[in-house]
């Protein structure tokens, strides 16, 4: 009973919040009012509390059984609602209107903190510090000269502090301009050119400091294999790539200094087919020289890569683009995509976006609003540069949006 109660309480509250009083009484108002009421919410919490108390004395094996039963019950309850036939076309899941023979879904995603829990620069810094020679250790003739681990840690700390301070100063500088009264993509693009110059200067400082010297490619790949992803991220990409009902092309656009780290991370999750667009280390006998091949350093580089990918896609198929990102550096791509999805809660992204007239809408209410609009205006459609970005808190929401349950 607990999953049933929780689902009905959730649906009642969600639907009630979406009702527009100006549209008159809803045909299911009595149902909605009952399940969104404080009384029903209280009974739901009471039921969950009872389940918790009854589970205290259970063994680990019994708790595993309870968990499986809970998930199965919730799945059946959801399928009850999904069994209702729909006469009208729906905007979600995107899979519904997708014909692999005629359509192509192009998925774009940022990497650091969109897919991962930790920023890749911190991972590379840790590898450099751990594998650095001790101050009194002699190097062989073939080894690249490197700083000691103590000097590396100190230098990384200074670089990180300087980056953070200058980044915040750059964002504040962008926000000094007059706030746009409506969506202004051109103004945002021009403003982010300042951020792009800052990002390139920061990368030059890192290269000149020598902290990227001497990292072994195998150490980098091993670190990638152990990299922690956001919950649901890799399972989402796996399900999309294996779904025969979807013709999907996936591209990862990242500022990461080392594409090998990204490829290794995804490969460990069985995702070798993803296209990675990032910067690359230059190696000499498997050790990094400290130089990088600069390919994606800034917001402008990202949107240029995004545009080039679209220009080279199959023109015989109708394309739908979805971009998933979490930072200011993703804003231009998020807005150019047919569907831009912001994951996480970056305050700088929202401040800069709002300053240039961008609207941030939670995905579920946004989909409901779009459904109402598209039903009244013909078939469902998504179009870039609308000035609207959809927000989510997890990859589970993205999975449901694109593929359904």
CSV table of C-alpha atoms in Angstrom, one decimal:
chain,number,residue,atom,x,y,z
A,1,UNK,CA,0.0,0.0,0.0
A,2,UNK,CA,2.8,2.4,0.7
A,3,UNK,CA,3.9,3.0,-3.0
A,4,UNK,CA,0.2,3.4,-3.9
A,5,UNK,CA,-0.3,6.1,-1.2
A,6,UNK,CA,2.9,7.9,-2.1
A,7,UNK,CA,2.2,8.0,-5.9
A,8,UNK,CA,-1.3,9.3,-5.4
A,9,UNK,CA,-0.2,11.9,-2.9
A,10,UNK,CA,2.5,13.0,-5.4
A,11,UNK,CA,0.2,13.1,-8.4
A,12,UNK,CA,-2.5,15.0,-6.4
A,13,UNK,CA,-0.1,17.8,-5.4
A,14,UNK,CA,1.6,18.0,-8.8
A,15,UNK,CA,-1.7,18.2,-10.7
A,16,UNK,CA,-3.2,20.7,-8.3
A,17,UNK,CA,-0.2,23.0,-8.7
A,18,UNK,CA,-0.7,23.0,-12.5
A,19,UNK,CA,-4.4,23.9,-12.5
A,20,UNK,CA,-5.3,27.3,-13.9
A,21,UNK,CA,-8.3,28.9,-12.1
A,22,UNK,CA,-9.1,30.9,-15.2
A,23,UNK,CA,-9.9,27.7,-17.1
A,24,UNK,CA,-12.9,26.9,-14.9
A,25,UNK,CA,-13.7,23.8,-12.9
A,26,UNK,CA,-11.6,20.7,-13.8
A,27,UNK,CA,-13.6,17.6,-14.6
A,28,UNK,CA,-11.5,15.6,-12.1
A,29,UNK,CA,-11.4,18.3,-9.5
A,30,UNK,CA,-12.9,16.1,-6.8
A,31,UNK,CA,-10.2,13.4,-7.3
A,32,UNK,CA,-7.5,16.1,-7.4
A,33,UNK,CA,-8.7,17.8,-4.3
A,34,UNK,CA,-8.9,14.5,-2.4
A,35,UNK,CA,-5.4,13.4,-3.1
A,36,UNK,CA,-3.8,16.8,-2.8
A,37,UNK,CA,-5.4,17.5,0.5
A,38,UNK,CA,-3.4,17.9,3.8
A,39,UNK,CA,-5.4,15.0,5.2
A,40,UNK,CA,-4.3,12.5,2.5
A,41,UNK,CA,-0.7,13.8,2.6
A,42,UNK,CA,-0.7,13.1,6.4
A,43,UNK,CA,-2.1,9.6,6.0
A,44,UNK,CA,0.6,8.9,3.4
A,45,UNK,CA,3.3,10.0,5.8
A,46,UNK,CA,1.7,7.9,8.5
A,47,UNK,CA,1.7,4.8,6.3
A,48,UNK,CA,5.4,5.3,5.4
A,49,UNK,CA,6.2,5.8,9.1
A,50,UNK,CA,4.5,2.5,9.9
A,51,UNK,CA,6.5,0.7,7.2
A,52,UNK,CA,9.7,2.1,8.7
A,53,UNK,CA,8.8,0.9,12.2
A,54,UNK,CA,7.8,-2.6,11.0
A,55,UNK,CA,11.1,-2.9,9.1
A,56,UNK,CA,13.4,-2.2,12.0
A,57,UNK,CA,13.7,-5.8,13.1
A,58,UNK,CA,14.1,-7.2,9.5
A,59,UNK,CA,17.3,-8.9,8.3
A,60,UNK,CA,19.4,-7.5,5.4
A,61,UNK,CA,18.0,-10.2,3.1
A,62,UNK,CA,14.4,-9.4,4.2
A,63,UNK,CA,15.0,-5.7,3.6
A,64,UNK,CA,16.2,-6.5,0.1
A,65,UNK,CA,13.0,-8.3,-0.5
A,66,UNK,CA,10.9,-5.4,0.9
A,67,UNK,CA,12.8,-3.0,-1.5
A,68,UNK,CA,12.1,-5.2,-4.5
A,69,UNK,CA,8.4,-5.5,-3.6
A,70,UNK,CA,8.2,-1.7,-3.1
A,71,UNK,CA,9.7,-1.0,-6.6
A,72,UNK,CA,7.5,-3.7,-8.2
A,73,UNK,CA,4.3,-2.2,-6.6
A,74,UNK,CA,5.3,1.3,-7.7
A,75,UNK,CA,6.0,0.1,-11.2
A,76,UNK,CA,2.5,-1.5,-11.4
A,77,UNK,CA,0.9,1.6,-10.0
A,78,UNK,CA,2.6,3.8,-12.6
A,79,UNK,CA,1.7,1.3,-15.4
A,80,UNK,CA,-2.0,1.6,-14.3
A,81,UNK,CA,-1.9,5.3,-15.3
A,82,UNK,CA,0.2,4.7,-18.4
A,83,UNK,CA,-2.5,2.2,-19.6
A,84,UNK,CA,-4.9,5.0,-20.2
A,85,UNK,CA,-5.1,5.4,-24.0
A,86,UNK,CA,-4.5,8.9,-25.3
A,87,UNK,CA,-6.4,10.2,-28.3
A,88,UNK,CA,-4.1,13.3,-28.7
A,89,UNK,CA,-0.5,13.5,-29.6
A,90,UNK,CA,1.8,14.1,-26.6
A,91,UNK,CA,5.1,16.1,-26.4
A,92,UNK,CA,6.7,13.5,-24.2
A,93,UNK,CA,8.4,11.1,-24.2
A,94,UNK,CA,10.4,12.3,-27.2
A,95,UNK,CA,10.5,8.6,-28.3
A,96,UNK,CA,6.8,8.7,-29.1
A,97,UNK,CA,7.1,10.8,-32.3
A,98,UNK,CA,10.5,9.4,-33.3
A,99,UNK,CA,10.8,7.3,-36.4
A,100,UNK,CA,14.4,6.0,-36.7
A,101,UNK,CA,14.2,5.8,-40.5
A,102,UNK,CA,13.3,9.5,-40.8
A,103,UNK,CA,14.5,11.2,-37.6
A,104,UNK,CA,17.8,11.6,-35.8
A,105,UNK,CA,18.0,12.6,-32.1
A,106,UNK,CA,21.3,14.3,-31.4
A,107,UNK,CA,22.2,14.4,-27.7
A,108,UNK,CA,24.8,16.8,-26.4
A,109,UNK,CA,26.1,16.8,-22.9
A,110,UNK,CA,28.7,18.6,-20.8
A,111,UNK,CA,31.0,16.3,-18.8
A,112,UNK,CA,32.3,17.9,-15.6
A,113,UNK,CA,29.6,18.0,-12.8
A,114,UNK,CA,26.9,17.4,-15.4
A,115,UNK,CA,27.9,13.7,-15.8
A,116,UNK,CA,30.4,13.5,-13.0
A,117,UNK,CA,30.4,14.2,-9.2
A,118,UNK,CA,33.9,15.7,-9.2
A,119,UNK,CA,35.5,18.1,-11.7
A,120,UNK,CA,38.1,16.5,-14.0
A,121,UNK,CA,40.7,19.2,-13.2
A,122,UNK,CA,40.7,18.0,-9.6
A,123,UNK,CA,41.2,14.4,-10.7
A,124,UNK,CA,44.1,15.3,-12.9
A,125,UNK,CA,45.6,17.4,-10.1
A,126,UNK,CA,45.3,14.5,-7.7
A,127,UNK,CA,47.1,12.2,-10.2
A,128,UNK,CA,49.9,14.7,-10.6
A,129,UNK,CA,50.4,15.2,-6.9
A,130,UNK,CA,50.2,11.5,-6.0
A,131,UNK,CA,52.5,10.4,-8.8
A,132,UNK,CA,55.0,13.3,-8.5
A,133,UNK,CA,58.6,12.5,-7.4
A,134,UNK,CA,59.6,13.2,-3.8
A,135,UNK,CA,61.9,16.3,-3.5
A,136,UNK,CA,65.0,14.1,-3.0
A,137,UNK,CA,64.2,11.5,-5.7
A,138,UNK,CA,66.5,11.3,-8.8
A,139,UNK,CA,64.9,11.1,-12.3
A,140,UNK,CA,66.1,8.7,-15.1
A,141,UNK,CA,67.3,10.2,-18.4
A,142,UNK,CA,64.0,9.4,-20.1
A,143,UNK,CA,61.7,11.0,-17.4
A,144,UNK,CA,60.2,14.4,-17.9
A,145,UNK,CA,61.4,16.9,-15.2
A,146,UNK,CA,58.6,17.5,-12.7
A,147,UNK,CA,57.9,19.4,-9.6
A,148,UNK,CA,57.9,17.6,-6.3
A,149,UNK,CA,54.6,16.6,-4.8
A,150,UNK,CA,54.8,19.4,-2.2
A,151,UNK,CA,55.5,22.1,-4.8
A,152,UNK,CA,52.7,20.7,-7.0
A,153,UNK,CA,50.1,20.8,-4.2
A,154,UNK,CA,51.1,24.4,-3.4
A,155,UNK,CA,51.0,25.5,-7.1
A,156,UNK,CA,47.7,23.8,-7.7
A,157,UNK,CA,46.3,25.6,-4.7
A,158,UNK,CA,47.4,28.9,-5.9
A,159,UNK,CA,46.1,28.3,-9.5
A,160,UNK,CA,42.7,27.2,-8.1
A,161,UNK,CA,42.4,30.2,-5.9
A,162,UNK,CA,43.3,32.6,-8.7
A,163,UNK,CA,40.9,30.9,-11.1
A,164,UNK,CA,38.0,31.1,-8.6
A,165,UNK,CA,38.6,34.8,-7.8
A,166,UNK,CA,39.0,35.8,-11.4
A,167,UNK,CA,36.0,33.8,-12.6
A,168,UNK,CA,33.7,35.4,-10.0
A,169,UNK,CA,35.1,38.8,-11.0
A,170,UNK,CA,34.4,38.1,-14.6
A,171,UNK,CA,30.8,37.0,-13.9
A,172,UNK,CA,30.2,40.1,-11.8
A,173,UNK,CA,31.6,42.2,-14.7
A,174,UNK,CA,29.1,40.6,-17.1
A,175,UNK,CA,26.2,41.4,-14.8
A,176,UNK,CA,27.1,45.1,-14.7
A,177,UNK,CA,25.6,45.6,-18.1
A,178,UNK,CA,21.9,46.7,-18.4
A,179,UNK,CA,19.5,43.8,-17.8
A,180,UNK,CA,17.7,42.7,-20.9
A,181,UNK,CA,13.9,43.2,-21.0
A,182,UNK,CA,13.5,40.2,-23.2
A,183,UNK,CA,15.6,37.3,-24.4
A,184,UNK,CA,18.8,38.6,-26.0
A,185,UNK,CA,21.0,35.8,-27.4
A,186,UNK,CA,23.3,38.2,-29.2
A,187,UNK,CA,24.0,40.2,-26.1
A,188,UNK,CA,24.7,37.0,-24.1
A,189,UNK,CA,27.0,35.7,-26.8
A,190,UNK,CA,29.0,39.0,-26.7
A,191,UNK,CA,29.2,38.9,-22.9
A,192,UNK,CA,30.4,35.3,-22.9
A,193,UNK,CA,33.3,36.3,-25.2
A,194,UNK,CA,34.7,38.0,-22.1
A,195,UNK,CA,34.4,34.7,-20.2
A,196,UNK,CA,36.0,32.9,-23.1
A,197,UNK,CA,39.1,35.1,-23.0
A,198,UNK,CA,39.4,34.5,-19.3
A,199,UNK,CA,39.2,30.7,-19.7
A,200,UNK,CA,41.9,30.8,-22.3
A,201,UNK,CA,44.2,32.9,-20.1
A,202,UNK,CA,43.6,30.5,-17.2
A,203,UNK,CA,44.5,27.5,-19.3
A,204,UNK,CA,47.8,29.2,-20.4
A,205,UNK,CA,48.6,29.8,-16.7
A,206,UNK,CA,48.1,26.1,-16.0
A,207,UNK,CA,50.3,25.1,-19.0
A,208,UNK,CA,53.1,27.6,-18.1
A,209,UNK,CA,53.1,26.4,-14.5
A,210,UNK,CA,54.2,22.9,-15.5
A,211,UNK,CA,51.7,21.2,-13.3
A,212,UNK,CA,50.5,19.0,-16.2
A,213,UNK,CA,53.9,17.6,-16.9
A,214,UNK,CA,54.7,13.9,-16.5
A,215,UNK,CA,51.2,12.4,-16.1
A,216,UNK,CA,51.3,8.8,-17.3
A,217,UNK,CA,48.5,8.0,-19.8
A,218,UNK,CA,47.8,4.7,-18.1
A,219,UNK,CA,47.4,6.4,-14.7
A,220,UNK,CA,44.9,8.8,-16.3
A,221,UNK,CA,42.9,5.9,-17.9
A,222,UNK,CA,42.8,4.1,-14.5
A,223,UNK,CA,41.5,7.2,-12.8
A,224,UNK,CA,38.9,7.5,-15.5
A,225,UNK,CA,37.7,4.0,-14.9
A,226,UNK,CA,37.1,4.8,-11.2
A,227,UNK,CA,35.5,8.2,-11.9
A,228,UNK,CA,32.2,8.6,-10.1
A,229,UNK,CA,29.2,9.5,-12.2
A,230,UNK,CA,25.9,11.2,-11.2
A,231,UNK,CA,23.2,8.7,-10.4
A,232,UNK,CA,21.5,7.5,-13.5
A,233,UNK,CA,23.9,9.1,-16.0
A,234,UNK,CA,25.6,6.1,-17.5
A,235,UNK,CA,22.4,4.0,-17.4
A,236,UNK,CA,20.6,6.7,-19.3
A,237,UNK,CA,23.3,6.8,-22.1
A,238,UNK,CA,23.4,3.0,-22.2
A,239,UNK,CA,19.6,2.7,-22.6
A,240,UNK,CA,19.6,5.4,-25.3
A,241,UNK,CA,22.4,3.8,-27.3
A,242,UNK,CA,20.7,0.3,-27.1
A,243,UNK,CA,17.2,1.5,-27.9
A,244,UNK,CA,16.4,0.3,-31.4
A,245,UNK,CA,13.4,2.7,-31.6
A,246,UNK,CA,15.8,5.6,-31.4
A,247,UNK,CA,18.3,6.8,-34.1
A,248,UNK,CA,20.7,8.6,-31.7
A,249,UNK,CA,24.0,10.4,-32.1
A,250,UNK,CA,25.7,11.4,-28.8
A,251,UNK,CA,28.3,14.1,-28.3
A,252,UNK,CA,30.1,15.1,-25.1
A,253,UNK,CA,31.5,18.7,-25.2
A,254,UNK,CA,33.9,19.4,-22.4
A,255,UNK,CA,36.6,21.9,-21.3
A,256,UNK,CA,38.4,18.9,-19.8
A,257,UNK,CA,42.2,19.1,-20.5
A,258,UNK,CA,42.4,15.4,-21.3
A,259,UNK,CA,40.0,13.6,-23.6
A,260,UNK,CA,41.6,10.2,-22.6
A,261,UNK,CA,40.1,10.7,-19.1
A,262,UNK,CA,36.6,11.1,-20.5
A,263,UNK,CA,36.8,8.2,-22.9
A,264,UNK,CA,38.2,5.9,-20.2
A,265,UNK,CA,35.4,6.9,-17.8
A,266,UNK,CA,32.6,6.2,-20.3
A,267,UNK,CA,34.3,3.1,-21.7
A,268,UNK,CA,34.4,1.5,-18.2
A,269,UNK,CA,30.6,1.8,-18.3
A,270,UNK,CA,30.3,0.1,-21.7
A,271,UNK,CA,29.9,3.4,-23.6
A,272,UNK,CA,32.5,3.3,-26.3
A,273,UNK,CA,30.3,4.8,-29.0
A,274,UNK,CA,30.0,8.3,-27.5
A,275,UNK,CA,31.8,11.1,-29.5
A,276,UNK,CA,34.1,13.1,-27.2
A,277,UNK,CA,35.1,16.7,-28.0
A,278,UNK,CA,37.6,18.0,-25.5
A,279,UNK,CA,41.2,19.2,-25.2
A,280,UNK,CA,43.9,16.5,-25.4
A,281,UNK,CA,47.3,16.0,-23.6
A,282,UNK,CA,50.4,15.8,-25.7
A,283,UNK,CA,52.5,12.8,-24.7
A,284,UNK,CA,56.1,11.8,-25.0
A,285,UNK,CA,56.7,8.1,-24.4
A,286,UNK,CA,53.3,7.8,-22.5
A,287,UNK,CA,54.0,10.8,-20.3
A,288,UNK,CA,52.3,14.2,-20.7
A,289,UNK,CA,54.6,17.0,-21.8
A,290,UNK,CA,52.5,19.7,-20.0
A,291,UNK,CA,51.2,21.0,-23.3
A,292,UNK,CA,47.6,20.5,-24.5
A,293,UNK,CA,45.9,20.5,-27.9
A,294,UNK,CA,43.4,23.2,-27.4
A,295,UNK,CA,40.1,22.3,-28.9
A,296,UNK,CA,37.3,23.3,-26.5
A,297,UNK,CA,38.4,25.9,-24.0
A,298,UNK,CA,35.5,28.3,-23.7
A,299,UNK,CA,31.8,28.9,-24.2
A,300,UNK,CA,32.5,30.2,-27.7
A,301,UNK,CA,34.5,27.1,-28.5
A,302,UNK,CA,31.7,24.9,-27.3
A,303,UNK,CA,29.0,26.6,-29.3
A,304,UNK,CA,31.2,26.5,-32.4
A,305,UNK,CA,31.7,22.7,-31.9
A,306,UNK,CA,28.0,22.3,-31.4
A,307,UNK,CA,27.3,24.2,-34.7
A,308,UNK,CA,29.9,22.3,-36.7
A,309,UNK,CA,28.5,19.0,-35.6
A,310,UNK,CA,25.0,20.0,-36.7
A,311,UNK,CA,26.4,21.2,-40.1
A,312,UNK,CA,27.9,17.8,-40.7
A,313,UNK,CA,24.9,15.7,-39.7
A,314,UNK,CA,22.7,13.7,-42.1
A,315,UNK,CA,20.7,16.3,-44.0
A,316,UNK,CA,18.2,13.6,-45.2
A,317,UNK,CA,16.8,13.1,-41.7
A,318,UNK,CA,14.9,15.5,-39.5
A,319,UNK,CA,17.0,16.3,-36.5
A,320,UNK,CA,16.0,17.1,-32.9
A,321,UNK,CA,18.8,18.4,-30.6
A,322,UNK,CA,18.9,18.1,-26.8
A,323,UNK,CA,21.7,19.7,-24.8
A,324,UNK,CA,22.3,18.9,-21.1
A,325,UNK,CA,24.6,21.1,-19.1
A,326,UNK,CA,25.2,22.7,-15.7
A,327,UNK,CA,27.3,25.8,-16.0
A,328,UNK,CA,27.6,29.3,-17.6
A,329,UNK,CA,29.9,27.7,-20.2
A,330,UNK,CA,27.0,25.7,-21.5
A,331,UNK,CA,24.5,28.5,-21.8
A,332,UNK,CA,25.0,29.2,-25.6
A,333,UNK,CA,24.7,25.5,-26.5
A,334,UNK,CA,21.7,25.1,-24.1
A,335,UNK,CA,19.9,27.9,-25.9
A,336,UNK,CA,20.7,26.9,-29.5
A,337,UNK,CA,19.5,23.3,-28.9
A,338,UNK,CA,15.9,22.5,-29.6
A,339,UNK,CA,15.7,21.4,-26.0
A,340,UNK,CA,18.1,22.8,-23.4
A,341,UNK,CA,18.1,21.0,-20.0
A,342,UNK,CA,19.9,22.4,-17.0
A,343,UNK,CA,20.9,19.9,-14.4
A,344,UNK,CA,22.0,21.0,-10.9
A,345,UNK,CA,21.7,24.3,-9.3
A,346,UNK,CA,24.5,26.6,-10.5
A,347,UNK,CA,23.6,30.1,-9.3
A,348,UNK,CA,26.0,31.8,-11.7
A,349,UNK,CA,24.3,30.1,-14.7
A,350,UNK,CA,20.9,31.3,-13.5
A,351,UNK,CA,22.1,34.8,-12.7
A,352,UNK,CA,23.8,35.3,-16.1
A,353,UNK,CA,20.9,33.6,-18.0
A,354,UNK,CA,18.2,35.7,-16.3
A,355,UNK,CA,20.2,38.9,-16.9
A,356,UNK,CA,19.8,38.2,-20.6
A,357,UNK,CA,16.2,37.3,-20.5
A,358,UNK,CA,16.4,33.5,-20.3
A,359,UNK,CA,13.6,31.7,-18.5
A,360,UNK,CA,14.3,28.7,-16.3
A,361,UNK,CA,11.3,26.3,-16.1
A,362,UNK,CA,11.1,23.0,-14.1
A,363,UNK,CA,10.9,20.3,-16.7
A,364,UNK,CA,7.6,18.7,-15.6
A,365,UNK,CA,5.5,21.9,-15.4
A,366,UNK,CA,7.1,23.1,-18.5
A,367,UNK,CA,6.1,20.0,-20.4
A,368,UNK,CA,2.5,20.3,-19.2
A,369,UNK,CA,2.4,23.9,-20.4
A,370,UNK,CA,3.9,23.0,-23.8
A,371,UNK,CA,1.4,20.1,-24.1
A,372,UNK,CA,-1.5,22.5,-23.6
A,373,UNK,CA,0.0,25.0,-26.1
A,374,UNK,CA,0.8,22.4,-28.8
A,375,UNK,CA,-2.6,20.7,-28.5
A,376,UNK,CA,-4.2,24.1,-29.4
A,377,UNK,CA,-1.7,24.9,-32.1
A,378,UNK,CA,-1.2,21.6,-34.0
A,379,UNK,CA,1.5,18.9,-33.6
A,380,UNK,CA,4.1,18.9,-30.9
A,381,UNK,CA,7.3,20.9,-31.8
A,382,UNK,CA,10.5,22.0,-30.1
A,383,UNK,CA,12.7,24.8,-31.4
A,384,UNK,CA,16.0,26.3,-30.3
A,385,UNK,CA,16.6,30.0,-29.4
A,386,UNK,CA,13.2,30.2,-27.6
A,387,UNK,CA,14.8,31.7,-24.5
A,388,UNK,CA,13.4,28.9,-22.3
A,389,UNK,CA,15.6,26.3,-20.5
A,390,UNK,CA,14.2,23.4,-18.6
A,391,UNK,CA,15.6,22.5,-15.2
A,392,UNK,CA,16.0,19.0,-13.6
A,393,UNK,CA,17.5,17.7,-10.4
A,394,UNK,CA,18.5,14.2,-11.7
A,395,UNK,CA,19.2,12.1,-14.8
A,396,UNK,CA,16.0,10.1,-14.0
A,397,UNK,CA,13.9,13.1,-15.2
A,398,UNK,CA,15.9,13.3,-18.4
A,399,UNK,CA,15.4,9.6,-19.0
A,400,UNK,CA,11.6,9.9,-18.5
A,401,UNK,CA,11.5,12.9,-20.8
A,402,UNK,CA,13.2,11.2,-23.7
A,403,UNK,CA,12.3,7.5,-23.3
A,404,UNK,CA,9.4,7.4,-20.8
A,405,UNK,CA,9.4,4.9,-18.0
